[in-house]
Coordinates of N, CA and C in Angstrom, one line a residue:
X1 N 17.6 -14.0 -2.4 CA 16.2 -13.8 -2.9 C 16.2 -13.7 -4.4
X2 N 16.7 -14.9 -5.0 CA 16.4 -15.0 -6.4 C 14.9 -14.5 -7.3
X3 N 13.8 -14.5 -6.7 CA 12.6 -14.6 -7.2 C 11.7 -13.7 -7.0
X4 N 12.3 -12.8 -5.2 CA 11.6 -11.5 -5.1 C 10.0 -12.0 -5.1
X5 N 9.9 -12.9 -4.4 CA 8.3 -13.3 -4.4 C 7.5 -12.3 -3.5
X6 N 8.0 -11.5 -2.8 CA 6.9 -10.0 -1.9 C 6.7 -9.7 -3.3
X7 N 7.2 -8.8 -4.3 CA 7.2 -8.5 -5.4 C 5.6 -8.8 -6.3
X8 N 5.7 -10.6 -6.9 CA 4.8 -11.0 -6.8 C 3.4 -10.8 -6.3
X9 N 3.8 -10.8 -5.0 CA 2.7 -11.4 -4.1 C 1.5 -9.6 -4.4
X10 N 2.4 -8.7 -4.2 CA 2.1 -6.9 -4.4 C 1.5 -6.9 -5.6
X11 N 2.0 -7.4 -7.0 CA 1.5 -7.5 -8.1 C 0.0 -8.1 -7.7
X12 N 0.0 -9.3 -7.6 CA -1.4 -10.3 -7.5 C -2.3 -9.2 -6.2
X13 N -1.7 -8.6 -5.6 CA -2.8 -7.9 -4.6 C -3.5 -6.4 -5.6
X14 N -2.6 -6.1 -6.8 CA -2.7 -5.0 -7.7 C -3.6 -5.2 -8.1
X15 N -3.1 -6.5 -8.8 CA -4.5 -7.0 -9.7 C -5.7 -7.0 -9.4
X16 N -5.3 -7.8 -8.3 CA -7.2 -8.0 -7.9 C -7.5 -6.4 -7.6
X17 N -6.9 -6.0 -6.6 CA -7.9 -4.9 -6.7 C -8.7 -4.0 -7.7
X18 N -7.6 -4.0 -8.7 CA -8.0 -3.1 -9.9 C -9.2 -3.9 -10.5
X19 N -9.7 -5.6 -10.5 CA -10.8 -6.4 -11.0 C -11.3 -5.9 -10.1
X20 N -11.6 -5.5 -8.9 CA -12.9 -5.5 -8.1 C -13.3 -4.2 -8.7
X21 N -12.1 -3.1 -9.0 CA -13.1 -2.0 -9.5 C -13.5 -1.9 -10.6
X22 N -13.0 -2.6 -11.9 CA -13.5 -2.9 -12.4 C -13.4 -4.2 -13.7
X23 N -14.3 -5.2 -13.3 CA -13.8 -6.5 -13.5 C -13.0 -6.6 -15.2
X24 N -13.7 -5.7 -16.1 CA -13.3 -6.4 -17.1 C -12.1 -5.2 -17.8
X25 N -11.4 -4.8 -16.3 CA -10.3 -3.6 -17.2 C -9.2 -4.1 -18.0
X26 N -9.0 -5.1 -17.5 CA -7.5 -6.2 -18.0 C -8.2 -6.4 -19.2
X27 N -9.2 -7.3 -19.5 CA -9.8 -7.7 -20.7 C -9.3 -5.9 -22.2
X28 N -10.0 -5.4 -21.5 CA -10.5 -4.0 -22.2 C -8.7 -3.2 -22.8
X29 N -8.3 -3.3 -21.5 CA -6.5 -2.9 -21.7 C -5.5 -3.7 -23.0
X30 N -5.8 -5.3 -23.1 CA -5.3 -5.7 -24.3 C -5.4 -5.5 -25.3
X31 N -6.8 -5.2 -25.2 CA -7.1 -4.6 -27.0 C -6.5 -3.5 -27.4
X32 N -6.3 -2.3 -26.7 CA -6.2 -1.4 -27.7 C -5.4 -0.5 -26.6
X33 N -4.7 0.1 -26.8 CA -3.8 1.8 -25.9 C -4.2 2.6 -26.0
X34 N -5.0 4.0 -25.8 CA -5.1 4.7 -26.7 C -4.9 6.2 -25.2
X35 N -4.1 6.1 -25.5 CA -3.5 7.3 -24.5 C -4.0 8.5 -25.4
X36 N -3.9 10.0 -24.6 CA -3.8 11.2 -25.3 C -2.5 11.7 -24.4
X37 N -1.5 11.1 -23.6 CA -0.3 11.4 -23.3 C 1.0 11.3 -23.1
X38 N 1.9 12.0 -23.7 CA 3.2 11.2 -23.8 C 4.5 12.2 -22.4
X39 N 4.6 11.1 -21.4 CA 5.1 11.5 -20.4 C 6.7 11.6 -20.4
X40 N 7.1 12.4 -20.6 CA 8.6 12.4 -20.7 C 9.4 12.5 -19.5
X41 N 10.1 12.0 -18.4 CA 10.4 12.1 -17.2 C 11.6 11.4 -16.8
X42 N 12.3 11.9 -15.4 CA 13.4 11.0 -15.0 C 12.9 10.0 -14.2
X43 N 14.3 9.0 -14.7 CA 14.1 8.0 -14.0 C 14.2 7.8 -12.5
X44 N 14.3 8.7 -11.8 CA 14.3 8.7 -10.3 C 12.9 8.2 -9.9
X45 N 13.4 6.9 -8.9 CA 11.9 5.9 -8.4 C 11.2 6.6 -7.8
X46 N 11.5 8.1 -7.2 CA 10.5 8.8 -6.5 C 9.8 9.6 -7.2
X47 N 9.3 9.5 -8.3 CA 8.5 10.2 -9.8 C 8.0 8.7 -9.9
X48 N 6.9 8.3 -9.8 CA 6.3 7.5 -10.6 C 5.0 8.2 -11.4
X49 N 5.1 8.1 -12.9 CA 4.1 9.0 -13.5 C 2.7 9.2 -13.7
X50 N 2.5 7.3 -13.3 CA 0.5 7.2 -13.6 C 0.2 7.8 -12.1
X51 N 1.1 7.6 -11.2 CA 0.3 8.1 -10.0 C 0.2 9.3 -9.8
X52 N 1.2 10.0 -9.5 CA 1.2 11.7 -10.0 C -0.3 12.0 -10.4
X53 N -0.2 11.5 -11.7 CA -1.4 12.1 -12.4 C -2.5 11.8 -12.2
X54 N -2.8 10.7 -11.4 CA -3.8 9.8 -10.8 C -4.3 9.1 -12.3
X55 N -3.7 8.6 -13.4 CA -4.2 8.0 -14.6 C -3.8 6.5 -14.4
X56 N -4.2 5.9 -15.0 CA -4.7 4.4 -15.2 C -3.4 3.8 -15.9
X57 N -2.5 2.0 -16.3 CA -2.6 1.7 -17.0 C -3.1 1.9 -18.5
X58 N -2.7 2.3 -19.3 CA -2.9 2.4 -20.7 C -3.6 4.2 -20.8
X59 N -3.2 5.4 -19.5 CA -3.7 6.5 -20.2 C -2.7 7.5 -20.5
X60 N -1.3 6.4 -20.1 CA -0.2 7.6 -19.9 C 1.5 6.5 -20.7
X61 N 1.3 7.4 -22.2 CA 2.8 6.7 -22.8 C 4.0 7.1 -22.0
X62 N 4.9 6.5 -21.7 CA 5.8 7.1 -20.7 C 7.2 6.8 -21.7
X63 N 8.0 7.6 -21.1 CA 9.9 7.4 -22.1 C 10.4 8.4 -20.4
X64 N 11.4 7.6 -20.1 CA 12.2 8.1 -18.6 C 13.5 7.8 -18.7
X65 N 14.3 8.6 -18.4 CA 15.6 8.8 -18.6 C 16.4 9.6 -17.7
X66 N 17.7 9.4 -17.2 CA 18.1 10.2 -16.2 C 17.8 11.7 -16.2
X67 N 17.7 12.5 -15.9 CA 17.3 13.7 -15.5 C 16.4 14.9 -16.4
X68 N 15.6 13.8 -17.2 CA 14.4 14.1 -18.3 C 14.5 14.7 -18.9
X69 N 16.4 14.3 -20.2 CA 16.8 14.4 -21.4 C 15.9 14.1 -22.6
X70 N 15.7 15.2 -23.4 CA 15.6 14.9 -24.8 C 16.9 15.5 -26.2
X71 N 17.3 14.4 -26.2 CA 18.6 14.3 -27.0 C 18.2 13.9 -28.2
X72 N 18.8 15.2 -29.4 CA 18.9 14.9 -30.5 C 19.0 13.5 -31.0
X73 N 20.1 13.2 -30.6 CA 20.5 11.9 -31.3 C 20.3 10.7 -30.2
X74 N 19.2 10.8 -29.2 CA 18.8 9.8 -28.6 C 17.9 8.6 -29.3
X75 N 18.1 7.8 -30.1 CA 16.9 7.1 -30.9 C 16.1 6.2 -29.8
X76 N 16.7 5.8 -28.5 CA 15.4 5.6 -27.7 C 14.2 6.7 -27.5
X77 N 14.5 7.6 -27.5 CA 13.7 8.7 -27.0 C 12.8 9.3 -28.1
X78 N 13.6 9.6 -29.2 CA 13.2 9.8 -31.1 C 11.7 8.8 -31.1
X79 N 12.5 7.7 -30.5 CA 11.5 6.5 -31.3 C 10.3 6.6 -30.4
X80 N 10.3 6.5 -29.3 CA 9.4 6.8 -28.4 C 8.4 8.0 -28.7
X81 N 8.6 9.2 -29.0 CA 8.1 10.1 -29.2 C 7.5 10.2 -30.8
X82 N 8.1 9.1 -31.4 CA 7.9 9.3 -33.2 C 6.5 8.1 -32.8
X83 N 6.8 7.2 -32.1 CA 5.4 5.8 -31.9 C 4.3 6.9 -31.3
X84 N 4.3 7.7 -30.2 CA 3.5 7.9 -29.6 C 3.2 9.6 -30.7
X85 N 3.4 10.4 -31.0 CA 3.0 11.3 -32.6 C 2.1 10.9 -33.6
X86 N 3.1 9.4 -34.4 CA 2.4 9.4 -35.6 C 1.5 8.1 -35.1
X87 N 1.4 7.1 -34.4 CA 1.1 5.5 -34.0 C -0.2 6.2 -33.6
X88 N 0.3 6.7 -32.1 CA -0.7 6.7 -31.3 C -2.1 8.1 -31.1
X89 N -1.2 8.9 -32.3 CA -1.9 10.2 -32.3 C -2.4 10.9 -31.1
X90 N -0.9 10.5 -29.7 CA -1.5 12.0 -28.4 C -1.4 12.7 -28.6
X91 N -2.1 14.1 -27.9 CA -2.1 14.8 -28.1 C -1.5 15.8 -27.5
X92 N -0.8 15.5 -26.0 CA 0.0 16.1 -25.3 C 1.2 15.7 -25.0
X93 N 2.3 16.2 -24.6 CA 3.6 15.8 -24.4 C 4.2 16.6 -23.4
X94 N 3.8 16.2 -22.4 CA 4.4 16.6 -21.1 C 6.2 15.7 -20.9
X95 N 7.1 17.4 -20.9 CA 8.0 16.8 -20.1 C 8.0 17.5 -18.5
X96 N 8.5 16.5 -17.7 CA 8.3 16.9 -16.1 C 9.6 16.6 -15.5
X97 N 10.4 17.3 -14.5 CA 11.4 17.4 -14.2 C 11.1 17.4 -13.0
X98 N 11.8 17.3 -12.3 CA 11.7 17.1 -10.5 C 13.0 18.2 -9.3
X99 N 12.2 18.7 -8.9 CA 13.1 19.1 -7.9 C 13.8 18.4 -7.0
X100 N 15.1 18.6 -6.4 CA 15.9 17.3 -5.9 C 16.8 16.3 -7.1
X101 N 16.8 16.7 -8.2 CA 17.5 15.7 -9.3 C 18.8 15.5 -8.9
X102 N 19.1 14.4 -8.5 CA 20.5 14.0 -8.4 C 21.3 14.4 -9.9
X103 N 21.0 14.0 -10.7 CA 21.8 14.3 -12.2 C 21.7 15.6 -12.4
X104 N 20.4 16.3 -12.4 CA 21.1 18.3 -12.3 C 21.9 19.0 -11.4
X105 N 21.8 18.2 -10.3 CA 22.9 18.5 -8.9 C 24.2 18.4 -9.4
X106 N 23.6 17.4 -10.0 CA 25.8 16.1 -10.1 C 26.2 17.5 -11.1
X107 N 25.4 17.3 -12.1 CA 25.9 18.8 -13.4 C 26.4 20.2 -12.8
X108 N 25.4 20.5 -11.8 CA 25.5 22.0 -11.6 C 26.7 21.9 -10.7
X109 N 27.1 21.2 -10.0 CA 28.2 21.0 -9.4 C 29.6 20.3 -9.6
X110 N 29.8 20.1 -11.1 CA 30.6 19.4 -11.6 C 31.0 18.2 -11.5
X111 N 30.4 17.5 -10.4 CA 30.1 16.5 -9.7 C 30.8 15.2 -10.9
X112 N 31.7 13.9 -10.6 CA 32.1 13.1 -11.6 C 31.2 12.0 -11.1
X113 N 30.7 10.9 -12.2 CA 29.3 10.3 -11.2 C 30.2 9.1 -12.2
X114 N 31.0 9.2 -13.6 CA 31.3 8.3 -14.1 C 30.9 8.2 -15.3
X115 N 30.4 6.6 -16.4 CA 29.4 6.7 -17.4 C 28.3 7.9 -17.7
X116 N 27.7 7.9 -16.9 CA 26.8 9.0 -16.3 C 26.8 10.6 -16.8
X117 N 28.2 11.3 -16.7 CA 29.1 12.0 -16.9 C 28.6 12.3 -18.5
X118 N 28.6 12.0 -19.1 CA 28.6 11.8 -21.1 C 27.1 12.4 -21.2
X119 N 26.3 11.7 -20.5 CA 25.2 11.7 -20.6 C 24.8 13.2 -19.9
X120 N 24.8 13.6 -18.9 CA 24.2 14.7 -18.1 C 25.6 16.4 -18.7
X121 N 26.0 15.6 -19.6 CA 26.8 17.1 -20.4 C 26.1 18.1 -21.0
X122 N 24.9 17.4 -21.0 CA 23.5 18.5 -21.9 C 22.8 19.1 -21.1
X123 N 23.3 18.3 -19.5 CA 22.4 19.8 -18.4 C 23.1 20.7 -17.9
X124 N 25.0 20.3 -18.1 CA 26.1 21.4 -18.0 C 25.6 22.5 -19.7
X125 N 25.3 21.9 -20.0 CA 25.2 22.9 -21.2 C 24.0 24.2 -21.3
X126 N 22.9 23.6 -20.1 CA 21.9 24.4 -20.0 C 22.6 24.8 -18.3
X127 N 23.4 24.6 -17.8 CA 24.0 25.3 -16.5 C 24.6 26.4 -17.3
X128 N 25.8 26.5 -18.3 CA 26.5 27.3 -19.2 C 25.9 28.5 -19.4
X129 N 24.6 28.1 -20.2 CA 23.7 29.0 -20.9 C 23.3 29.6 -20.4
X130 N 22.6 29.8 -18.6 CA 21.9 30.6 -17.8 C 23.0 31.0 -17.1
X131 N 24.7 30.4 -16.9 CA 25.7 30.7 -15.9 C 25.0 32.1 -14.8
X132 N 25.2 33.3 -15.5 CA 24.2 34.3 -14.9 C 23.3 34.4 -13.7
X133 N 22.3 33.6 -14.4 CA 21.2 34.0 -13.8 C 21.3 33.1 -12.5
X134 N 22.4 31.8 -12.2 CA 22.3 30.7 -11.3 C 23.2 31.2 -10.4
X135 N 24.2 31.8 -10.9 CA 25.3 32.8 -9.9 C 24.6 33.4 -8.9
X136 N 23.4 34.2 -9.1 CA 22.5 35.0 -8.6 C 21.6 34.4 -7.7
X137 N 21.3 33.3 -7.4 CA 20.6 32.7 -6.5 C 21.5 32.2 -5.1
X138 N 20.4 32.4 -4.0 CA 20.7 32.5 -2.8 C 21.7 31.7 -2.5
X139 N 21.3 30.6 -2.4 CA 22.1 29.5 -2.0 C 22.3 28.1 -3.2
X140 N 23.0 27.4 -2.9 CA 23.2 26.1 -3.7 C 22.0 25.3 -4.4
X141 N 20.9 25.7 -2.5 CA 19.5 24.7 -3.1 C 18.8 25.6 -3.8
X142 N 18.3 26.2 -3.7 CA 18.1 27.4 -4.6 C 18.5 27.1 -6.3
X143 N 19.7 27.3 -6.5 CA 20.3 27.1 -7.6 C 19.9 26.0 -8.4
X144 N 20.1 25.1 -7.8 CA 19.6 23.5 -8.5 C 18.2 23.5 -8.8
X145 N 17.5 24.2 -7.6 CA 15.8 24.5 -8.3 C 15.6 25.0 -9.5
X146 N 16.3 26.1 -9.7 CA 16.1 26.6 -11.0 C 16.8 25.9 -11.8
X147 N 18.0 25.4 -11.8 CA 18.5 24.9 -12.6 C 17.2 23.5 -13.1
X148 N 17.0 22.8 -12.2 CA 16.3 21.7 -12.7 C 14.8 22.5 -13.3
X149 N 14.5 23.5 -13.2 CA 13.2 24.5 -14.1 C 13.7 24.7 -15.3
X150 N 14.8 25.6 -15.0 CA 15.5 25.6 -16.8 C 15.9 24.1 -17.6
X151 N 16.1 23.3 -16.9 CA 16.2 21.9 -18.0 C 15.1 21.7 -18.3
X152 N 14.5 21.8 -17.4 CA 12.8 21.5 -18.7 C 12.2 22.4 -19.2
X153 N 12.4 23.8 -19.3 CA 12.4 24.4 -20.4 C 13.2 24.3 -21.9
X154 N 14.6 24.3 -21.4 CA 15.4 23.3 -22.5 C 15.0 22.3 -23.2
X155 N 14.4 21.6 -22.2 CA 13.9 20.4 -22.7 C 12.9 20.4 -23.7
X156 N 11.7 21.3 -23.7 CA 10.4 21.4 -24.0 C 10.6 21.6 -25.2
X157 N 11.7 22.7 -25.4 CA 12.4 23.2 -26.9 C 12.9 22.3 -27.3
X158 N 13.8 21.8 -27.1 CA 14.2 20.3 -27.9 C 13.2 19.4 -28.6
X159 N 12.0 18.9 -27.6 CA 10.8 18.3 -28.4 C 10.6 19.0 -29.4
X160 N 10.1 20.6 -29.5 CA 9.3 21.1 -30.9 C 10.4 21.5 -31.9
X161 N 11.7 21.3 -31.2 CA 12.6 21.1 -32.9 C 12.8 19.8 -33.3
X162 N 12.4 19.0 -32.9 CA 12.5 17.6 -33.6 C 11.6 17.3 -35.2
X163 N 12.0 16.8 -35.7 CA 11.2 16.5 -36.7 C 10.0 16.3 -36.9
X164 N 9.7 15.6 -35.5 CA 9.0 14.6 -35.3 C 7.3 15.5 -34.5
X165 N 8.0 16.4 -34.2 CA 6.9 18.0 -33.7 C 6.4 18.6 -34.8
X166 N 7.8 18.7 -35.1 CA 7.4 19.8 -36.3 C 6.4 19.5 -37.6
X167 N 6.7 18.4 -38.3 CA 5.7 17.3 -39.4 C 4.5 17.1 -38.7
X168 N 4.8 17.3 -37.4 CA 3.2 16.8 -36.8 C 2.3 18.5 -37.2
X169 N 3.0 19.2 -37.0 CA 2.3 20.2 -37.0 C 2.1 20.8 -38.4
X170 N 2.8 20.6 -38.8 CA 2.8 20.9 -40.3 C 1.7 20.3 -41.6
X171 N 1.0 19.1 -40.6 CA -0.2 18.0 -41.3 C -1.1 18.5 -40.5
X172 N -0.9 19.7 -39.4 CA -2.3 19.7 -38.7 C -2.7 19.2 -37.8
X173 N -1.9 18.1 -37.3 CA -2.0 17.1 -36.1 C -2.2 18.2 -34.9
X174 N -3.3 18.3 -33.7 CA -3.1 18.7 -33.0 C -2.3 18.2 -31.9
X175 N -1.2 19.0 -31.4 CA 0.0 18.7 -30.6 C 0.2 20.0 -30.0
X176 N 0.5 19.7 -28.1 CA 0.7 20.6 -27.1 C 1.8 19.8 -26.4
X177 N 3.2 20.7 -26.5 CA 4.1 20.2 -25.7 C 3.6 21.4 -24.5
X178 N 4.2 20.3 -23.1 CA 3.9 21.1 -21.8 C 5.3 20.9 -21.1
X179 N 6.0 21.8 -20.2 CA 6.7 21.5 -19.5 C 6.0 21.8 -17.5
X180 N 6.4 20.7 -17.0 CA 5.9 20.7 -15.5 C 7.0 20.5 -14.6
X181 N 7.0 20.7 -13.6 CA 7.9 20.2 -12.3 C 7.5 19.5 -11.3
X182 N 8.3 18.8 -10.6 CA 7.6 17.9 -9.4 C 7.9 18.2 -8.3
X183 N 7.2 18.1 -6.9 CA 8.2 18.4 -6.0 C 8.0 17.1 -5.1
X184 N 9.1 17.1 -4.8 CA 9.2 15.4 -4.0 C 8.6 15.5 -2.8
X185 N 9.2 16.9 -2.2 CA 9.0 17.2 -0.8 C 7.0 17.5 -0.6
X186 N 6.6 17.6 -1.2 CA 4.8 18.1 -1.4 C 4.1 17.0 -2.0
X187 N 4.4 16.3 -3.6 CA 3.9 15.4 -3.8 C 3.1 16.2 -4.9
X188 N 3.1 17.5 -5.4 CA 2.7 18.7 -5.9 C 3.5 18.6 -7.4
X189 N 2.6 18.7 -8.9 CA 3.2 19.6 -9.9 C 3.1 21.2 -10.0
X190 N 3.7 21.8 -10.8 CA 3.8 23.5 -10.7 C 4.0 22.9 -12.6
X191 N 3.2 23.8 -13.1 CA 3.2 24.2 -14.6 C 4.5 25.2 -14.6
X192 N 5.4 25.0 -15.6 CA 6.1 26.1 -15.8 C 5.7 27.0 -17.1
X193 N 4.7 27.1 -17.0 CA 4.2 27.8 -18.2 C 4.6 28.2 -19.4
X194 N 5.4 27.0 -19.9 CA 5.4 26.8 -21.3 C 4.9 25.9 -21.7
X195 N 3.8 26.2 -22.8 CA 2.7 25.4 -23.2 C 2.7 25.8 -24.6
X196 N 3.7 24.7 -25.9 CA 3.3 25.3 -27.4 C 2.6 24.2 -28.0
X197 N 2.2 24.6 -29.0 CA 1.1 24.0 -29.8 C 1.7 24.8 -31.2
X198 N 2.7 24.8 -31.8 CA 3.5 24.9 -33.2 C 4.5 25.9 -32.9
X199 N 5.4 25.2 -33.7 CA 6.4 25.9 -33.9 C 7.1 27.5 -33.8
X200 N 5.9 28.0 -34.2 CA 6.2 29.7 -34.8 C 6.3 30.1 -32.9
X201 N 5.8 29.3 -32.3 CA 5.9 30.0 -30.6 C 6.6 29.3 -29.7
X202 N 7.7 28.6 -30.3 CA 9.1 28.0 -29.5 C 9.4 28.9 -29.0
X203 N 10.1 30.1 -29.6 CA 11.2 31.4 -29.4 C 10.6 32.2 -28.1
X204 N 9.3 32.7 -28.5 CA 8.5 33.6 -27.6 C 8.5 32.8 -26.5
X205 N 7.7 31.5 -26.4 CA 7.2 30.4 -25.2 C 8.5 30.4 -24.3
X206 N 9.4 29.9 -24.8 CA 11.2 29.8 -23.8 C 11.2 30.6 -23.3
X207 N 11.5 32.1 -23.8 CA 11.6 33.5 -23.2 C 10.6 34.1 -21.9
X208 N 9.5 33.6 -22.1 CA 8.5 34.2 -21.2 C 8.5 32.8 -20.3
X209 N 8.5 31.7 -20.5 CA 9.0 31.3 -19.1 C 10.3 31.0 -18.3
X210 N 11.3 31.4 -18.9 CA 12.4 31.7 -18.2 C 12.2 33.1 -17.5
X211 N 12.1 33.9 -18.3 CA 11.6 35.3 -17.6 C 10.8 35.4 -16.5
X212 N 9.5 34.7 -16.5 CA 8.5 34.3 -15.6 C 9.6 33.2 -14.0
X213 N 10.6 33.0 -14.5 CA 10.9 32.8 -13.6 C 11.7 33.3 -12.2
X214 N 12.2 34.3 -12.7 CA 13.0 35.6 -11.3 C 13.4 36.6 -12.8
X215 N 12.2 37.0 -13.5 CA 12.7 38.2 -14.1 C 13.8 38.2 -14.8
X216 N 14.1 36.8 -15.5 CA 15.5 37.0 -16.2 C 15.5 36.2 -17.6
X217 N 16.3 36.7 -18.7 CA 16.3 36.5 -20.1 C 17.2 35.9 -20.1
X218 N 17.6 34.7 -20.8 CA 19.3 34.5 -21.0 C 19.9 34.8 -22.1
X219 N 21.0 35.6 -22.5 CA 21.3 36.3 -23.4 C 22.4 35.2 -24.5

């Protein structure tokens, strides 16, 4: 099946439907993007992000990566997040993590997956940092729940030390990084209630939702 023409055929059934609801959306969509969100997420096919949210073509900037890393020295991700800041001026920046992550699993378990491996060393590094508090949980699945909560808290901090946060905020730009979770098994987000909006409440924001999560600080 060179051509994958069901593929097709699903596309052309997209389309039209989206013209019956509203004929001139394609038209309208060329001209201009003007999202207010920048979706940070893994790439696992069972996370798709406009649906989640029930948003449209052109209301949601997306950047997806194995297990919804934001890496210093990622310049896909930099760049993504520097277009949708200064370009597109959103105003939110949702990262969303998923329960079930094969790549937090593979981490929390030492698991060798390969290439892969290099990459998911930054969620062994947030397994490291809470060691503690993950010992402490019931069982395996348990564990990896929280673990996959604590990477997007991780995460969330990573965005507002970037440069690219921080200058936003520093000109005034209004900017709210969010961290959320998915659950595969419900179809359900859960806020993890870190929500900042400048810098000075990185430190405090991390703390109270890790805390918020089984009463624990990581030291």
């Amino acid at each position: 099946m060179r051509i994958l023409s069901h593929l097709f055929d699903n596309n052309r059934t997209w389309a039209e439907t989206i013209r019956q609801q509203d004929p001139d959306f394609f038209h309208k969509l060329s001209l201009q993007q003007l999202p207010s969100y920048l979706w940070i997420g893994c790439s696992d096919s069972r996370v798709p992000a406009n649906e989640i949210v029930g948003l449209l073509p052109g209301e949601l900037f997306v950047h997806r990566n194995v297990a919804n890393l934001v890496v210093h020295t990622d310049l896909n991700c930099l760049s993504v997040l520097q277009f949708a800041v200064d370009i597109l001026k959103i105003r939110h920046i949702i990262v969303c993590g998923h329960y079930g992550c094969s790549g937090v699993r593979a981490a929390l378990r030492r698991e060798r997956l390969g290439l892969s491996d290099n990459w998911l060393r930054h969620v062994q590094d947030v397994r490291h940092k809470y060691t503690k508090y993950l010992t402490s949980s019931a069982n395996d699945i348990e564990a990896a729940d929280r673990l996959c909560e604590l990477n997007v808290i991780e995460q969330v901090t990573n965005v507002c030390h970037t440069t690219i946060a921080r200058d936003a905020w520093e000109r005034g730009q209004e900017l709210t990084v969010h961290g959320w979770i998915y659950g595969i098994q419900d179809g359900l987000l859960r806020d993890l209630n870190i929500n900042i909006t400048h810098s000075d409440e990185i430190v405090a924001a991390c703390n109270a939702a890790t805390s918020a999560l089984s009463g624990f600080t990581a030291t």
